[in-house]
Short mmCIF file of C-alpha atoms in Angstrom, two decimals:
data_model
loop_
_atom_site.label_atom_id
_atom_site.label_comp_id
_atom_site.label_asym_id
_atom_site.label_seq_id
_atom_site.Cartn_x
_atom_site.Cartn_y
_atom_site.Cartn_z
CA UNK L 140 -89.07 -19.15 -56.50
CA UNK L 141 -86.68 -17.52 -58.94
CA UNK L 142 -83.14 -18.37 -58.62
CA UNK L 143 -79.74 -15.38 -59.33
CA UNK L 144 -77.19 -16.41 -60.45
CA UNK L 145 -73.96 -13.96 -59.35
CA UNK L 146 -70.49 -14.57 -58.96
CA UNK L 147 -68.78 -13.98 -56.09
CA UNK L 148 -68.40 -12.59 -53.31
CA UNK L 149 -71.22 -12.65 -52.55
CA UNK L 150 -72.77 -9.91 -50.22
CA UNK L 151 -75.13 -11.42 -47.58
CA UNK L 152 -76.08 -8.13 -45.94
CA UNK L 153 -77.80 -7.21 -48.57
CA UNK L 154 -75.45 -3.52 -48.33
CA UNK L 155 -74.30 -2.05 -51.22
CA UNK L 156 -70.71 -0.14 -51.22
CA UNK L 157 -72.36 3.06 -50.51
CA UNK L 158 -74.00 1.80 -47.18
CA UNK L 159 -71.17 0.05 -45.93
CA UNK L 160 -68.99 2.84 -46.21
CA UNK L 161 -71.57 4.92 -44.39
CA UNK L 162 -71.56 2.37 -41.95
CA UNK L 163 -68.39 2.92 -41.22
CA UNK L 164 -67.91 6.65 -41.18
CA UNK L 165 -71.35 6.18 -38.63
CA UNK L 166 -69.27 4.19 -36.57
CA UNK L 167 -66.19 6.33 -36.31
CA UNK L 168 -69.19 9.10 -34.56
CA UNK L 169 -68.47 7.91 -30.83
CA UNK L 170 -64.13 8.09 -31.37
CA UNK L 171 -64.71 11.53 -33.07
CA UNK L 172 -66.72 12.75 -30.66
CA UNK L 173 -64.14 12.07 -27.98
CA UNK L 174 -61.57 13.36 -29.95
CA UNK L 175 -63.41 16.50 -30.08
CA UNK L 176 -64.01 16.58 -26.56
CA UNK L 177 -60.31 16.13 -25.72
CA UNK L 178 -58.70 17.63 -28.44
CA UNK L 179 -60.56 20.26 -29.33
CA UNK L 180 -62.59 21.82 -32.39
CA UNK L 181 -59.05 20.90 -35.06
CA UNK L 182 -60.59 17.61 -35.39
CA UNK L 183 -63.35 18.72 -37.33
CA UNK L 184 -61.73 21.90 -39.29
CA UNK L 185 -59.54 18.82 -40.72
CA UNK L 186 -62.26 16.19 -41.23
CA UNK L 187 -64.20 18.98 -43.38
CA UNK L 188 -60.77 20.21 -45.47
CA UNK L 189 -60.10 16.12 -46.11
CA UNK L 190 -63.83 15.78 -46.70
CA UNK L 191 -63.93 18.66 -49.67
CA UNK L 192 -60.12 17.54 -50.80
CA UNK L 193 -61.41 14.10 -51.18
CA UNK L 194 -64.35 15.10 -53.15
CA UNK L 195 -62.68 17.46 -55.76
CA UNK L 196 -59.60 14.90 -56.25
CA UNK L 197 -61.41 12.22 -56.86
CA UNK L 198 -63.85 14.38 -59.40
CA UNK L 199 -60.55 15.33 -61.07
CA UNK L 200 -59.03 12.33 -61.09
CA UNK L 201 -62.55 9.99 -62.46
CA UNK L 202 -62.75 13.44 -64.99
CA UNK L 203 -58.83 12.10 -66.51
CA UNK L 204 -60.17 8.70 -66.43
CA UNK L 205 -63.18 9.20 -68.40
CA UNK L 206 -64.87 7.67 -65.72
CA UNK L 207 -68.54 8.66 -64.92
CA UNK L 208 -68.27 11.07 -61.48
CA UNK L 209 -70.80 10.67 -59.35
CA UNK L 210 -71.93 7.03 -59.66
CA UNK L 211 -67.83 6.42 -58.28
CA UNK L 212 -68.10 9.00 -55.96
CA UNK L 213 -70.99 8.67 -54.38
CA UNK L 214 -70.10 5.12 -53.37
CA UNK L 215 -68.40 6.57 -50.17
CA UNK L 216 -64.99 5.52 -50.43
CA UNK L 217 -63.30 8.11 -50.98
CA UNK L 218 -64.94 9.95 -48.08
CA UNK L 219 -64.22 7.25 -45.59
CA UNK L 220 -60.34 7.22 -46.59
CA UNK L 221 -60.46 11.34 -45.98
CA UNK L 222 -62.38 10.60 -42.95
CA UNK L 223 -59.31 8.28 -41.38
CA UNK L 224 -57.02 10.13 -42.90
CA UNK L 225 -58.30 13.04 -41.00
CA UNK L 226 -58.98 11.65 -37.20
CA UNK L 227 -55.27 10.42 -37.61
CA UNK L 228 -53.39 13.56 -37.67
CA UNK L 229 -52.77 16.05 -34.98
CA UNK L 230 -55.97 18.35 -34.70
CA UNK L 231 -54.29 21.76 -35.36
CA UNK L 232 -51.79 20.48 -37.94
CA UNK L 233 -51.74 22.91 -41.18
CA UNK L 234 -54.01 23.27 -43.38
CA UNK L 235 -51.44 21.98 -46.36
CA UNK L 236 -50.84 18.56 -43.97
CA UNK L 237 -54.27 17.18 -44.74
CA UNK L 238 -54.86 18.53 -48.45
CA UNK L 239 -51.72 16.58 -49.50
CA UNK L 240 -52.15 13.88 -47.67
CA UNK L 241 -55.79 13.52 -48.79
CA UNK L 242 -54.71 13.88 -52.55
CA UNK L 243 -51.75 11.53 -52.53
CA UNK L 244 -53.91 9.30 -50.86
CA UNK L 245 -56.89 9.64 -53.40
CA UNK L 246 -54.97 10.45 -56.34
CA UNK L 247 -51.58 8.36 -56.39
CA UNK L 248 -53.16 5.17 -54.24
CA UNK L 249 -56.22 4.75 -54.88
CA UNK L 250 -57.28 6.49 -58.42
CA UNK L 251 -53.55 5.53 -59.97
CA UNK L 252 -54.05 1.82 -59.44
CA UNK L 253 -57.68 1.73 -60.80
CA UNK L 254 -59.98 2.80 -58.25
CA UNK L 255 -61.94 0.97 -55.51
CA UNK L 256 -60.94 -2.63 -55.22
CA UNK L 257 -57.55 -2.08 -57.36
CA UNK L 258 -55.64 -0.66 -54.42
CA UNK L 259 -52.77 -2.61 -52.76
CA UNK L 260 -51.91 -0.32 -49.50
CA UNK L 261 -54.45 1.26 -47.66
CA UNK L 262 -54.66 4.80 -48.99
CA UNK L 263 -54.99 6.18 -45.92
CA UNK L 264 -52.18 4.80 -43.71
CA UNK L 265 -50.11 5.37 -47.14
CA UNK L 266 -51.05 9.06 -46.56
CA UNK L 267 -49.89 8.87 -43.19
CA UNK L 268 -46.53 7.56 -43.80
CA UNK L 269 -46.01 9.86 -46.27
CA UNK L 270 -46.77 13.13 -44.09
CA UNK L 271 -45.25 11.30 -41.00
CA UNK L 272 -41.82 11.33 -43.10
CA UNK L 273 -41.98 14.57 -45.02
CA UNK L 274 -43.31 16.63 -42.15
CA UNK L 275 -42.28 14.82 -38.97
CA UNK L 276 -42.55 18.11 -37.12
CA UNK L 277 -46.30 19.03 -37.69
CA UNK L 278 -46.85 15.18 -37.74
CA UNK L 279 -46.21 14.73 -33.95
CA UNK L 280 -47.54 17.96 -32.39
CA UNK L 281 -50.48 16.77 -30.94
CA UNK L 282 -52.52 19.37 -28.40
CA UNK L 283 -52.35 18.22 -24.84
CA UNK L 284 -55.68 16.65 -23.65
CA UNK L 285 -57.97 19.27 -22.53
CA UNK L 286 -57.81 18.31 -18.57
CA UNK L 287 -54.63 19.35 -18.75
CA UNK L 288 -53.98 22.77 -20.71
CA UNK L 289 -54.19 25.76 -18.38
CA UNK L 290 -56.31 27.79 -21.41
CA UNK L 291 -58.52 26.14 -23.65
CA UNK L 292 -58.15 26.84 -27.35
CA UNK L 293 -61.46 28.65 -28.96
CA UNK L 294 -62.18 28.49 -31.97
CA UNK L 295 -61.26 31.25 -33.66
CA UNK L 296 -57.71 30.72 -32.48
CA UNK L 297 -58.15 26.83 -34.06
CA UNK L 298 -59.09 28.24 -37.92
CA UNK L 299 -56.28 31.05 -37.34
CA UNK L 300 -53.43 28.45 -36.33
CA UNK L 301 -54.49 25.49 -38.86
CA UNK L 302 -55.13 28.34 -41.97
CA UNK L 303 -52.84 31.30 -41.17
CA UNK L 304 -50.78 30.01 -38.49
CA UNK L 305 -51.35 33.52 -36.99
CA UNK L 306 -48.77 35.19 -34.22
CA UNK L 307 -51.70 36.03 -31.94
CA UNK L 308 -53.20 32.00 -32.31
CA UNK L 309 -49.55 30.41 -31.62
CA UNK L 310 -49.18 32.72 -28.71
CA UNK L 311 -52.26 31.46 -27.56
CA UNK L 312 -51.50 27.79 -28.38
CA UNK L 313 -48.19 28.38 -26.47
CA UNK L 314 -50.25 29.80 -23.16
CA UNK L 315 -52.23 26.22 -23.16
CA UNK L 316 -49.57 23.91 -23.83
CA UNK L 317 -48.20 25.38 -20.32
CA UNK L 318 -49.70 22.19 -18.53
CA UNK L 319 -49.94 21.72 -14.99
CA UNK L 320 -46.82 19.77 -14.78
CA UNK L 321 -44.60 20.96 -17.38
CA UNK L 322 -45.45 18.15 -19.91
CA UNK L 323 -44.78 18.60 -23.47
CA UNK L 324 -47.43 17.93 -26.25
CA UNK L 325 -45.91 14.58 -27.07
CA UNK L 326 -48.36 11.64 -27.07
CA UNK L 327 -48.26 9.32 -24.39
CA UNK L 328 -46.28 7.07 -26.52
CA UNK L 329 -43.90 9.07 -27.57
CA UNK L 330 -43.57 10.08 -23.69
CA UNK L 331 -42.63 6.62 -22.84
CA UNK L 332 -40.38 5.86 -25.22
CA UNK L 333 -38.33 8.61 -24.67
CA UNK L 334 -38.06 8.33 -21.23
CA UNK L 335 -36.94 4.66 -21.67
CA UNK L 336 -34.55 5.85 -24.12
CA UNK L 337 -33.05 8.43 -21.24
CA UNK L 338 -32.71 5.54 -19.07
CA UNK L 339 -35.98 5.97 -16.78
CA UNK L 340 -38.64 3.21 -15.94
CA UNK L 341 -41.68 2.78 -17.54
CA UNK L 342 -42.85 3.81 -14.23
CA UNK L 343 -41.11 6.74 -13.70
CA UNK L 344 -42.21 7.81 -17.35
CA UNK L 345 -46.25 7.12 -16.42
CA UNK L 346 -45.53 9.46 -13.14
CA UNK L 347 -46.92 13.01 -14.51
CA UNK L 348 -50.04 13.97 -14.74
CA UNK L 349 -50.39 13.07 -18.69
CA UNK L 350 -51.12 9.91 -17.94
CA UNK L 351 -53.95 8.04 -15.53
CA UNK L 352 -54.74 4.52 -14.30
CA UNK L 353 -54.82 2.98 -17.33
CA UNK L 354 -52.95 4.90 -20.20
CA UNK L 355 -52.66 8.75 -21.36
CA UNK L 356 -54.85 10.94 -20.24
CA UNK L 357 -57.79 11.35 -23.00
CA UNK L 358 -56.25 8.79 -25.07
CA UNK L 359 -57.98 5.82 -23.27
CA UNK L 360 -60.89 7.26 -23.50
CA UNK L 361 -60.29 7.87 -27.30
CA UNK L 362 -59.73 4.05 -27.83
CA UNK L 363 -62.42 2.71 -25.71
CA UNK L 364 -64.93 4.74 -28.22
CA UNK L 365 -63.51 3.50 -31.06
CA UNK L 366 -63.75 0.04 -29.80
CA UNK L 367 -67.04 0.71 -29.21
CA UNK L 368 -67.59 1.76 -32.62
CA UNK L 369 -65.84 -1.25 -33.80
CA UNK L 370 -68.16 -3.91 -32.00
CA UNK L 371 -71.31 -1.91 -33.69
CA UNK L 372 -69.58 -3.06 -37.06
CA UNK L 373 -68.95 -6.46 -36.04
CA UNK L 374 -73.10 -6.76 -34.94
CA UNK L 375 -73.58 -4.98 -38.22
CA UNK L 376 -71.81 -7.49 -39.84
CA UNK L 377 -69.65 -5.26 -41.63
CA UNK L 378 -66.16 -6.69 -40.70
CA UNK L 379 -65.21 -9.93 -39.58
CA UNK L 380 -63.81 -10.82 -35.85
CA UNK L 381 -60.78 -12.03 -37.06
CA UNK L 382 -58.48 -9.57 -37.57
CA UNK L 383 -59.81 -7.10 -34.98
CA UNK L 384 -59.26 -9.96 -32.27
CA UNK L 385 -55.60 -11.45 -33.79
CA UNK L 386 -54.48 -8.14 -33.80
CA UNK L 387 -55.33 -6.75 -30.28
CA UNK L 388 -54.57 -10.26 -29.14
CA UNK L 389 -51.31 -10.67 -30.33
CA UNK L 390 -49.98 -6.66 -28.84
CA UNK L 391 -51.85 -7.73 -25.83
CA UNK L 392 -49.61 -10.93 -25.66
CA UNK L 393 -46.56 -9.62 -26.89
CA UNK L 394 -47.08 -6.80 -24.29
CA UNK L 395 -47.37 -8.93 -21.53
CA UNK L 396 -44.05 -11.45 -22.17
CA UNK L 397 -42.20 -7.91 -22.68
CA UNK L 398 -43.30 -6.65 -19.46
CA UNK L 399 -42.85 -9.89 -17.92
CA UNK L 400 -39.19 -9.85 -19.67
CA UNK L 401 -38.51 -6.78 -18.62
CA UNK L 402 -40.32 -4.56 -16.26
CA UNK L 403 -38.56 -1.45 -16.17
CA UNK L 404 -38.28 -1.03 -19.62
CA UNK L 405 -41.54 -2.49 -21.41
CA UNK L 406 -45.32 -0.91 -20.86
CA UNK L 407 -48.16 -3.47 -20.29
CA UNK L 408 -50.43 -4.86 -22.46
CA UNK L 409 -53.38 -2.32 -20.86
CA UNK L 410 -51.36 0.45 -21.96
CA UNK L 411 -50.47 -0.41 -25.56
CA UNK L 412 -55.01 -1.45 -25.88
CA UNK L 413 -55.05 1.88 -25.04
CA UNK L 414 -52.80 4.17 -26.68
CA UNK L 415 -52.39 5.90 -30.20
CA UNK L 416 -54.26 4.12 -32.92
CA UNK L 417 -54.67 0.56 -31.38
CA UNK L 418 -58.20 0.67 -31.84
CA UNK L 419 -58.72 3.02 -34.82
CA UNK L 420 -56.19 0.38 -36.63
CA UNK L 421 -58.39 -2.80 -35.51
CA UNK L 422 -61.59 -1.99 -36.41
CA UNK L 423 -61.62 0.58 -39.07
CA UNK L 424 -58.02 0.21 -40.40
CA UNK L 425 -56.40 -3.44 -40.70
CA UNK L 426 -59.88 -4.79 -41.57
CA UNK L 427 -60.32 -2.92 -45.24
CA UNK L 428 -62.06 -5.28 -47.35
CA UNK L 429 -59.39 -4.15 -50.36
CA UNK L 430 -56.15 -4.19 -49.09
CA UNK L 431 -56.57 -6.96 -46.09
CA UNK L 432 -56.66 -10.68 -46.32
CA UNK L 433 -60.03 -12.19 -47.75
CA UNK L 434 -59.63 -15.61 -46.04
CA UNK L 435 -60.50 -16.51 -42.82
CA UNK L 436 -57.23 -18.49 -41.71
CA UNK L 437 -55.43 -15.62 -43.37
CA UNK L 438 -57.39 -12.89 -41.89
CA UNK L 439 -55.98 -14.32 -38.48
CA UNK L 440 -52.42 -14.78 -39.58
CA UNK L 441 -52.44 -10.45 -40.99
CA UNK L 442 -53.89 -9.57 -37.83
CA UNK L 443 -51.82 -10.94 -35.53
CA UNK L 444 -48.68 -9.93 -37.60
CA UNK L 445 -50.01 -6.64 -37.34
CA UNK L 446 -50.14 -6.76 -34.14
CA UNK L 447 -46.77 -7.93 -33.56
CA UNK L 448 -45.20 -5.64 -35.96
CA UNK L 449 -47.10 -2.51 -33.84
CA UNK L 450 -45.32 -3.98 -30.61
CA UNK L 451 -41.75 -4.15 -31.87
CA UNK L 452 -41.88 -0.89 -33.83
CA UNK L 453 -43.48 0.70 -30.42
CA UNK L 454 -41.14 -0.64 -28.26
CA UNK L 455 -37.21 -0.87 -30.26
CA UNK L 456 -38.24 1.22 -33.59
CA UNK L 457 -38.11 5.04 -34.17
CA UNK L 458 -41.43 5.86 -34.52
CA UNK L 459 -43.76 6.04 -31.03
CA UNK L 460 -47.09 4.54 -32.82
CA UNK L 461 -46.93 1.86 -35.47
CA UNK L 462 -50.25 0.97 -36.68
CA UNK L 463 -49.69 2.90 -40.07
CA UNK L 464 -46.49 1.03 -40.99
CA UNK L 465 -47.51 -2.32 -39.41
CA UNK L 466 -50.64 -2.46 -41.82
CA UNK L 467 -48.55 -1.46 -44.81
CA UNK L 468 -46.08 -3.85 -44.13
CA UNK L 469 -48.60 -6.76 -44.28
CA UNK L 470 -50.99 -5.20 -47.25
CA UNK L 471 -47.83 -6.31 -49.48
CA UNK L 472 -47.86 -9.96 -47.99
CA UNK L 473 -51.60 -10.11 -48.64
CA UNK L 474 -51.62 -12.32 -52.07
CA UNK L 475 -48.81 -14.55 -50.59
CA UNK L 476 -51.34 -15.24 -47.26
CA UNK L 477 -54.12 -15.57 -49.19
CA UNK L 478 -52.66 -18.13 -51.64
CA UNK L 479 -51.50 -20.39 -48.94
CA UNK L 480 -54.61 -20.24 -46.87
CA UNK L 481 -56.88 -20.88 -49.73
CA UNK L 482 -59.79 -23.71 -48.20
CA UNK L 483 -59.91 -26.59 -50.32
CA UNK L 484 -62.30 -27.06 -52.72
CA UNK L 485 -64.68 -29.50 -52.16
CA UNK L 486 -63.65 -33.08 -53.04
CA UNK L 487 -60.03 -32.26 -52.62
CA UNK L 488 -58.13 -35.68 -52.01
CA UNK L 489 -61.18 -37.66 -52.48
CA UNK L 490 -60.39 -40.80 -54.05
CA UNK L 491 -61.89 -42.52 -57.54
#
């Protein structure tokens, strides 16, 4: 039998980088799809324009480096960050939103700190942030679900409002954002927390018809197919269980003592499972292999801070979803978690 020698980590599902990025972007097919279905056809105008921003930034960027282009590029890494980058933002945002926020996220976090494996923040939440502060307008005008617009956006009115932001396509967005019951196209986050803020019940706030049994309208059925994406990559054996599980499980926990706490005021656990990003950030997001915790105690400790983080920002901080800042937040605690949860080397204590 010959023996290799290799350092580690060691990779024991026999992937290379290429084919676990694929396996990713494969897995984000069933949440897209959804999206599409809900949303409309903006999802994939922007996943293409991240796609072909991703490509030609990172070309640019290896091409300053004097780094060889395709060997980098074809590892899939940049592609999967446009890919996120992309589902996260609101389908018919401009076409400007996603071409900056794929560059900055190529260019300035990922390329600027030496490429794959270099990176502290995830580049794409680090995109997000950024847009969600510069352009907080076109950041959180999300269509309404498409059960509940009274004329369904083609397509031709989708290219004209994302590349010319045409009269004739915003009078047409205007005519379906007319909703059955009045309902604006805030998420069902940002619903909630506003009516809270003006004093109503959770309760009251879930009353219109944005919202069904379980959460908003479309956006349940969003996160259920990205959780089933997300258990494909744990049989693949691409991620790990722990921070997917210390994540949901702490917001499920913290949702249910707030609601417990206070009723009127705090949504359930069900809700915040399904709503925004929750399971976009748990399986696809919080578990990057660069800018997450590589140990398993300390996988469990970033997860559920995550997941606490999400809950407090959701429920007493300004923004509606959380799941970009939470993960930033604890990418820059990653080396102090991973130094303290460090397993002892064997023979540790032993006596002579």
């Amino acid at each position: 039998m010959k023996l290799t020698m290799a350092s580690s980590p060691h990779n024991h599902n026999h992937k290379n980088v290429s084919k676990l990025m694929l396996t990713v972007a494969a897995c984000c097919i069933p949440g897209i799809i959804v999206q599409c279905y809900f949303f409309g056809f903006g999802v994939i105008v922007q996943l293409l324009i991240a796609l072909v921003t991703a490509s030609l930034s990172e070309a640019c960027m290896l091409k300053i480096r004097n780094r060889p282009i395709w060997p980098t590029l074809s590892d899939g890494s940049a592609w999967l960050t446009a890919v996120l980058l992309a589902i996260s933002i609101p389908p018919l945002a401009p076409w400007w939103i996603i071409v900056i926020g794929t560059l900055f996220a190529i260019a300035m976090v990922k390329q600027l700190y030496g490429g794959l494996g270099f990176n502290l923040f995830n580049p794409a939440m680090a995109a997000y942030v950024l847009l969600l502060i510069s352009f907080p307008v076109q950041m959180t005008s999300w269509t309404m679900p498409s059960e509940l617009i009274a004329q369904p956006i083609g397509l031709i009115d989708t290219l004209s409002l994302i590349f010319l932001e045409a009269n004739t396509a915003k009078q047409s967005l205007i005519s379906a954002m007319v909703t059955v019951d009045g309902t604006t196209m805030a998420t069902p986050l940002d619903t909630v927390k506003t009516a809270v803020s003006q004093n109503l019940t959770v309760t009251e706030a879930m009353s219109g018809k944005q919202f069904d049994e379980l959460a908003g309208i479309g956006w349940a059925w969003v996160n259920i197919a990205y959780l089933v994406g997300g258990i494909f990559l744990l049989k693949a054996k691409v991620i790990n269980w722990h921070i997917p599980l210390a994540m949901l499980g702490s917001l499920a926990l913290c949702a249910a003592i707030g609601f417990i706490i206070a009723p009127g005021s705090q949504a359930g656990s069900v809700f915040h499972l399904l709503s925004g990003a929750t399971m976009l950030g748990a399986f696809f997001i919080a578990t990057d292999p660069v800018s997450a915790s590589t140990t398993n105690h300390g996988r469990l400790i970033y997860g559920a801070c995550i997941g606490l983080l999400v809950y407090l920002i959701r429920s007493f901080g300004g923004y509606p979803d959380a799941v970009a800042f939470a993960v930033l937040i604890m990418n820059m605690t990653v080396p102090l978690i991973d130094h303290y949860t460090q397993p002892r080397t064997y023979g540790h204590g032993a006596t002579k």
